[in-house]
PDB file of C-alpha atoms in Angstrom:
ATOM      1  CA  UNK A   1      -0.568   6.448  -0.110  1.00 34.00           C
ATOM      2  CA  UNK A   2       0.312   3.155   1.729  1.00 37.00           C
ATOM      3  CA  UNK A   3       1.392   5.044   4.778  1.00 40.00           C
ATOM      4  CA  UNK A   4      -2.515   6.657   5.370  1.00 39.00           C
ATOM      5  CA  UNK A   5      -4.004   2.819   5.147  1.00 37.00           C
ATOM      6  CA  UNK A   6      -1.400   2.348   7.963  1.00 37.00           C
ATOM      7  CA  UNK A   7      -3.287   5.121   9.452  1.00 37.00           C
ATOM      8  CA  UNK A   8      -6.452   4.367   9.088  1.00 40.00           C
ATOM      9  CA  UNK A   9      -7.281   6.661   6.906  1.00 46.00           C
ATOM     10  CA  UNK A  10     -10.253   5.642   4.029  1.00 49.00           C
ATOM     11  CA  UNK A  11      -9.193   6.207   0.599  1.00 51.00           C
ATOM     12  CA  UNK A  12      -8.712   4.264  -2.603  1.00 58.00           C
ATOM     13  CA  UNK A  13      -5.247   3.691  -3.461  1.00 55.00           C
ATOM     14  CA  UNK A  14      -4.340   6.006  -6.724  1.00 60.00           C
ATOM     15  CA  UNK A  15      -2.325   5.280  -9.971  1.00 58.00           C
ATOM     16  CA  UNK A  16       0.915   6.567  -8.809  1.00 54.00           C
ATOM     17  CA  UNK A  17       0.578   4.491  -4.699  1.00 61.00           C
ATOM     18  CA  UNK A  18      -0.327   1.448  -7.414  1.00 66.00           C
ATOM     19  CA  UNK A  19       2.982   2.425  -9.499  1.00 67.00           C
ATOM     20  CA  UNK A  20       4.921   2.947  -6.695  1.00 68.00           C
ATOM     21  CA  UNK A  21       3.882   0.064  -4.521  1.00 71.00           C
ATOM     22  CA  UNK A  22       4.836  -2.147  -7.715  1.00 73.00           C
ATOM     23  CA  UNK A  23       8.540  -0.485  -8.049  1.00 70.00           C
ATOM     24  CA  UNK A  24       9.499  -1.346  -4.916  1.00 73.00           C
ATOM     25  CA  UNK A  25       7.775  -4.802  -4.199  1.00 78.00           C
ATOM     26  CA  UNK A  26      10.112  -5.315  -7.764  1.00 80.00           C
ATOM     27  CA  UNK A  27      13.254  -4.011  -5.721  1.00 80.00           C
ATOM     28  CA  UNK A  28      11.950  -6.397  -2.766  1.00 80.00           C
ATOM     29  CA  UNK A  29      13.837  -9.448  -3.768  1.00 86.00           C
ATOM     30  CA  UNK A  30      17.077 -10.652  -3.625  1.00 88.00           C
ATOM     31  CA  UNK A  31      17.209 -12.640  -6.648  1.00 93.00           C
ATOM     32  CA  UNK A  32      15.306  -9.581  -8.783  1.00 93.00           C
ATOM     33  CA  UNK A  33      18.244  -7.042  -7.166  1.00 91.00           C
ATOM     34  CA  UNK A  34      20.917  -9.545  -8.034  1.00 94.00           C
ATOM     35  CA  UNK A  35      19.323  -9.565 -11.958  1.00 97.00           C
ATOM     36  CA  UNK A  36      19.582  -5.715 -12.088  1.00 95.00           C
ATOM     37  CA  UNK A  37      23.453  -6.024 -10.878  1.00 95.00           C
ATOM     38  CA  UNK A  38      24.619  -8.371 -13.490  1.00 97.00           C
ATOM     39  CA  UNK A  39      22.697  -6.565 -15.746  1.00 98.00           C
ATOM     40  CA  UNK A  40      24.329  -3.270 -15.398  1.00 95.00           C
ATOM     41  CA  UNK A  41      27.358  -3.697 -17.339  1.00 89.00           C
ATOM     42  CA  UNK A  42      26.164  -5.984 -20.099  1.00 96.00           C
ATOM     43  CA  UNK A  43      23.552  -7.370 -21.846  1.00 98.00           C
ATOM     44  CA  UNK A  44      22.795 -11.058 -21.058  1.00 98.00           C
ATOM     45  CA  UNK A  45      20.703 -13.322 -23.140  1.00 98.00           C
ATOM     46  CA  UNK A  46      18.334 -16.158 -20.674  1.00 98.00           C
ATOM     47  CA  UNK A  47      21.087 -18.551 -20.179  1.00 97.00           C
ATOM     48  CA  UNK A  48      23.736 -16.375 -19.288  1.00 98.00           C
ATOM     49  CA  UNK A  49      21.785 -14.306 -17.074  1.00 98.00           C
ATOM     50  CA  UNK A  50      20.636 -17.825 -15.379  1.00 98.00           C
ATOM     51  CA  UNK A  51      24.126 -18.995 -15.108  1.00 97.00           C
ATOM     52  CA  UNK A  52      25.612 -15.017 -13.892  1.00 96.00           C
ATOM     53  CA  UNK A  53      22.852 -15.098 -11.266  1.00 96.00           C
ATOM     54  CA  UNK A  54      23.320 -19.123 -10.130  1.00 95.00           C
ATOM     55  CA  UNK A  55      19.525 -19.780 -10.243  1.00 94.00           C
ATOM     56  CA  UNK A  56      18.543 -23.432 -11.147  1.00 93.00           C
ATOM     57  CA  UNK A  57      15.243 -23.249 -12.522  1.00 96.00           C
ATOM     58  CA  UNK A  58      14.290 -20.940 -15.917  1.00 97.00           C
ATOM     59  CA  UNK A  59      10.785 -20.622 -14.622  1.00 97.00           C
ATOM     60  CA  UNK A  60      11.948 -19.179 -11.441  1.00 96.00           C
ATOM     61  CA  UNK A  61      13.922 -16.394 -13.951  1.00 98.00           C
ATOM     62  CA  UNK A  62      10.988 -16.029 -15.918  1.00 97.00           C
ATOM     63  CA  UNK A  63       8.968 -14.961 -12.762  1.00 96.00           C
ATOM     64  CA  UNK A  64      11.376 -12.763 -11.367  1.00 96.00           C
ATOM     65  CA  UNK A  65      11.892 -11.304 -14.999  1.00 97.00           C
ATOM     66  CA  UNK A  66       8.250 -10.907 -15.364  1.00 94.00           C
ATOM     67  CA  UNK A  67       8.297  -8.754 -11.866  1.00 92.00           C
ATOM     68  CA  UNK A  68      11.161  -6.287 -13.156  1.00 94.00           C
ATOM     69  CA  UNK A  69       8.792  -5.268 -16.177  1.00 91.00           C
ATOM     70  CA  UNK A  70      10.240  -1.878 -17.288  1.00 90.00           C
ATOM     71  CA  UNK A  71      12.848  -2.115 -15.233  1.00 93.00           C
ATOM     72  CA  UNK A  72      14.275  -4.703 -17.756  1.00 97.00           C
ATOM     73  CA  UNK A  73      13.911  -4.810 -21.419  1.00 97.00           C
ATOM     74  CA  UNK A  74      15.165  -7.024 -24.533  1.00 97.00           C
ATOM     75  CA  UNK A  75      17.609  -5.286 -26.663  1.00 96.00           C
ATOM     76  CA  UNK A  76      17.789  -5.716 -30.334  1.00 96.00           C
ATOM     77  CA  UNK A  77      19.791  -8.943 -29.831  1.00 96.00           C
ATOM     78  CA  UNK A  78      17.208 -10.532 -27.699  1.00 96.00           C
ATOM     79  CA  UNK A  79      19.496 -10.412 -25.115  1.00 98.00           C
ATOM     80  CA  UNK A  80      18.259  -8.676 -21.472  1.00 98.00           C
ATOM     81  CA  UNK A  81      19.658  -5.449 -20.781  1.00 98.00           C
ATOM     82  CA  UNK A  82      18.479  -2.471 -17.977  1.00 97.00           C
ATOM     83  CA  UNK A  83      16.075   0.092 -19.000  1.00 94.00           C
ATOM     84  CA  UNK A  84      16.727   3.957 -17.913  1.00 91.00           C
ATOM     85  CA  UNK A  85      14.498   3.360 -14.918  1.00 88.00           C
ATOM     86  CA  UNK A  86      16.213   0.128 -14.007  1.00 91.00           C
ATOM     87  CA  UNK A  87      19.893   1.939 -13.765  1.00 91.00           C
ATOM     88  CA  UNK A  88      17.755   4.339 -11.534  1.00 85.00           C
ATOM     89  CA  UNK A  89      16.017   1.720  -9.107  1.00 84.00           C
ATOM     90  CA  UNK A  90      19.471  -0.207  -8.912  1.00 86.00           C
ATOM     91  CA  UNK A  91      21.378   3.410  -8.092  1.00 84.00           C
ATOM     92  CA  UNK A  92      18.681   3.857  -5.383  1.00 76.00           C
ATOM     93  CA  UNK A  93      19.312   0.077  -3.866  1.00 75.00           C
ATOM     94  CA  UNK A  94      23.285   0.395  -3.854  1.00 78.00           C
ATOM     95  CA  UNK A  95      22.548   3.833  -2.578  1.00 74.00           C
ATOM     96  CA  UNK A  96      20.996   2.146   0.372  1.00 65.00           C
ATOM     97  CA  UNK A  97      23.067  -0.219   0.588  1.00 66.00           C
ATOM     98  CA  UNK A  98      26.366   1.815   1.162  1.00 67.00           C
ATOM     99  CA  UNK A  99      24.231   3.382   3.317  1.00 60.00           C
ATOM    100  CA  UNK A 100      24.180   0.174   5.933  1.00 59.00           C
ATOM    101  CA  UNK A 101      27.917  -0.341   4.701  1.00 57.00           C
ATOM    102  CA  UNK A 102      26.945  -3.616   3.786  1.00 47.00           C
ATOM    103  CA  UNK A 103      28.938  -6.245   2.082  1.00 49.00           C
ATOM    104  CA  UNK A 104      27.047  -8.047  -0.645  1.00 49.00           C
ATOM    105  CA  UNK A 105      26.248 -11.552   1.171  1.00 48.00           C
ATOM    106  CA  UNK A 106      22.859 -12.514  -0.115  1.00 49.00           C
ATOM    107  CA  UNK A 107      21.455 -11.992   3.955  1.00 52.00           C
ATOM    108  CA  UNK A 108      22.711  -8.222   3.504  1.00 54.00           C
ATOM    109  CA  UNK A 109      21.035  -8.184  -0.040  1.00 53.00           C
ATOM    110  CA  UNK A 110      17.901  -9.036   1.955  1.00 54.00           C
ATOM    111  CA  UNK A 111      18.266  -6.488   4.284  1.00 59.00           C
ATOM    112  CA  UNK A 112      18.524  -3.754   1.942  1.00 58.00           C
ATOM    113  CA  UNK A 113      15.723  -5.208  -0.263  1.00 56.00           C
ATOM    114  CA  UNK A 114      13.687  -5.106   2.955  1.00 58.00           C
ATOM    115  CA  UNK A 115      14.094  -1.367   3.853  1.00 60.00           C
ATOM    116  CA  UNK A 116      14.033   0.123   0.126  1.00 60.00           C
ATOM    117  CA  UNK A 117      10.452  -1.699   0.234  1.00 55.00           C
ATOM    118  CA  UNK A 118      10.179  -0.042   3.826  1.00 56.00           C
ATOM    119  CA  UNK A 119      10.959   3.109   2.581  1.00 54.00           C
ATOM    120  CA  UNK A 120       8.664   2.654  -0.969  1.00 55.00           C
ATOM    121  CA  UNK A 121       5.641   1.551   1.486  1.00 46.00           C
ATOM    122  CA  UNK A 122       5.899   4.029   4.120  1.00 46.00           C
ATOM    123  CA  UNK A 123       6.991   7.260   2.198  1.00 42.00           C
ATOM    124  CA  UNK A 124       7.611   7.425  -1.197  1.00 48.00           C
ATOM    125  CA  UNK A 125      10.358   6.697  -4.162  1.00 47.00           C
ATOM    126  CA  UNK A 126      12.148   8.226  -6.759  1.00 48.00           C
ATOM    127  CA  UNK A 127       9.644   8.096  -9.006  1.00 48.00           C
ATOM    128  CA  UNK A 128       8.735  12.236  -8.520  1.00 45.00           C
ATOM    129  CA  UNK A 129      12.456  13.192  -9.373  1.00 45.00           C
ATOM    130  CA  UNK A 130      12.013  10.451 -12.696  1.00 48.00           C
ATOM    131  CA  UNK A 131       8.574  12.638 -13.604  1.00 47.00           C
ATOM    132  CA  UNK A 132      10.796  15.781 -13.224  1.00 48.00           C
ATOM    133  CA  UNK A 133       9.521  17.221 -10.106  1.00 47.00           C
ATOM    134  CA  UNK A 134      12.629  18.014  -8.177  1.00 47.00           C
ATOM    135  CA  UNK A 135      10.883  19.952  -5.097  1.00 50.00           C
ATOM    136  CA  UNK A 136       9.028  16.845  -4.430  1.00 50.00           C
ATOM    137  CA  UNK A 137      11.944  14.811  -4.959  1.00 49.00           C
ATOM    138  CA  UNK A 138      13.897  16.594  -2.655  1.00 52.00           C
ATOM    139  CA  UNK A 139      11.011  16.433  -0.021  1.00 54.00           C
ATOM    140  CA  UNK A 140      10.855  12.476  -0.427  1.00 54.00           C
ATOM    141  CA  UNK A 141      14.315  11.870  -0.728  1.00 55.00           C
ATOM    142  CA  UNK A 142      14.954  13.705   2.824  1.00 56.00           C
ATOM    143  CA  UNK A 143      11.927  11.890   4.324  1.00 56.00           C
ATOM    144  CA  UNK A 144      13.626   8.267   2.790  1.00 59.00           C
ATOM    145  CA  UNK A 145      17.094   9.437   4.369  1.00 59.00           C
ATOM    146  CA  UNK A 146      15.223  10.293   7.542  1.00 59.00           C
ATOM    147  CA  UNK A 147      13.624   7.033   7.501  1.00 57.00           C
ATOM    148  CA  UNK A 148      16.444   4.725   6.025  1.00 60.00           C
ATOM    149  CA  UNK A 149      18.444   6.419   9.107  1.00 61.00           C
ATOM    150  CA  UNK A 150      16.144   5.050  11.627  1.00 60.00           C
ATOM    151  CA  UNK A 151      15.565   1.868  10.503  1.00 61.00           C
ATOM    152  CA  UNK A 152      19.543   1.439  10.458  1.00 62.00           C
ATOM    153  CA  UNK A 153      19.884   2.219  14.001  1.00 61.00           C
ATOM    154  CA  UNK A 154      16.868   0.151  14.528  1.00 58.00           C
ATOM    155  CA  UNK A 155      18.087  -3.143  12.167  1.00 61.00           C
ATOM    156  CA  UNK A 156      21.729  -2.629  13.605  1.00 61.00           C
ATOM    157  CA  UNK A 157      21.231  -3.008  17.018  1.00 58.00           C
ATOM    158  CA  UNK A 158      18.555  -5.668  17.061  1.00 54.00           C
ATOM    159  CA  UNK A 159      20.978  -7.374  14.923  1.00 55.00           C
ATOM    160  CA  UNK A 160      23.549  -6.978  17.385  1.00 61.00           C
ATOM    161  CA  UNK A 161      21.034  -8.580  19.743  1.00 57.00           C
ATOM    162  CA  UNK A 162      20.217 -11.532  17.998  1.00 56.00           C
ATOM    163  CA  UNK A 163      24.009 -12.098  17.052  1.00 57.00           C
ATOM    164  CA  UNK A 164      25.195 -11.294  21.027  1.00 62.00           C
ATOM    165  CA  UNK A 165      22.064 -14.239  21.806  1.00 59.00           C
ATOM    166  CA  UNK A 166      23.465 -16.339  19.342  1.00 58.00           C
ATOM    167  CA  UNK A 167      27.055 -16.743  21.216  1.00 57.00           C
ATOM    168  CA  UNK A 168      25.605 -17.187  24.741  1.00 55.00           C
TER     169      UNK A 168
END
């Protein structure tokens, strides 16, 4: 995976690190995480999901849209709704997000875009438990807690250095 070219280690990347890499540079993005939050509850055709997410420009949508693929589909009505795995990657971002107890101000959203792509990169995502393998799941999902643990004591207090710099 990712983490053995981070290692040094010479292999080709496989279907699943390609697959996996892709999920989570789609979760990496504010703007994409903010599309799968309106779009939990309801079905939005382009407009409204412009207009729910306050982005200006429809090619700007269209790009981020075009990065959620099968994450978010078109219902019968034409109108955007969540597929089964995009209710899953969106339960895995406010997972770790409640995690850092963060409020949702667009600088937290990047935050917790930032360290679900940490955590995609560096060990894995929930895309075993989706295929059904539930010992593997477990295995990642206690290496991502492991992980997403340190790299909230590690965010928190160098953002408690740069804030304490800020008011000197």
């Amino acid at each position: 995976c990712l983490g053995g070219l981070l290692l040094g280690e010479d292999k080709p990347l496989s279907e699943f690190d390609l697959r996996e890499a892709e999920l989570f540079e789609a979760l990496g993005h504010p703007t994409r995480i903010r599309i799968l939050q309106a779009l939990n509850e309801i079905s939005l055709n382009f407009s409204e999901l412009k207009r729910e997410i306050s982005i200006d420009s429809s090619g700007h949508l269209t790009f981020h849209l075009s990065k959620l693929a099968g994450l978010v589909k078109t219902n019968t009505e034409g109108k955007y709704c969540l597929t089964d795995s995009g209710r899953e990657a969106l339960r895995i971002a406010k997972i770790a997000g409640e995690v850092l107890k963060i409020p949702g101000n667009s600088e937290d959203i990047c935050v917790t875009s930032f360290i679900i792509m940490a955590i995609g990169f560096n060990i894995g995502g929930f895309i075993p438990l989706a295929l059904g393998n539930l010992s593997t799941a477990a295995s990642v999902f206690t290496a991502s807690l492991i992980f997403l643990l340190a790299s909230l004591f590690y965010s928190t207090r160098h953002y408690r250095q740069i804030k304490s710099r800020a008011k000197h």
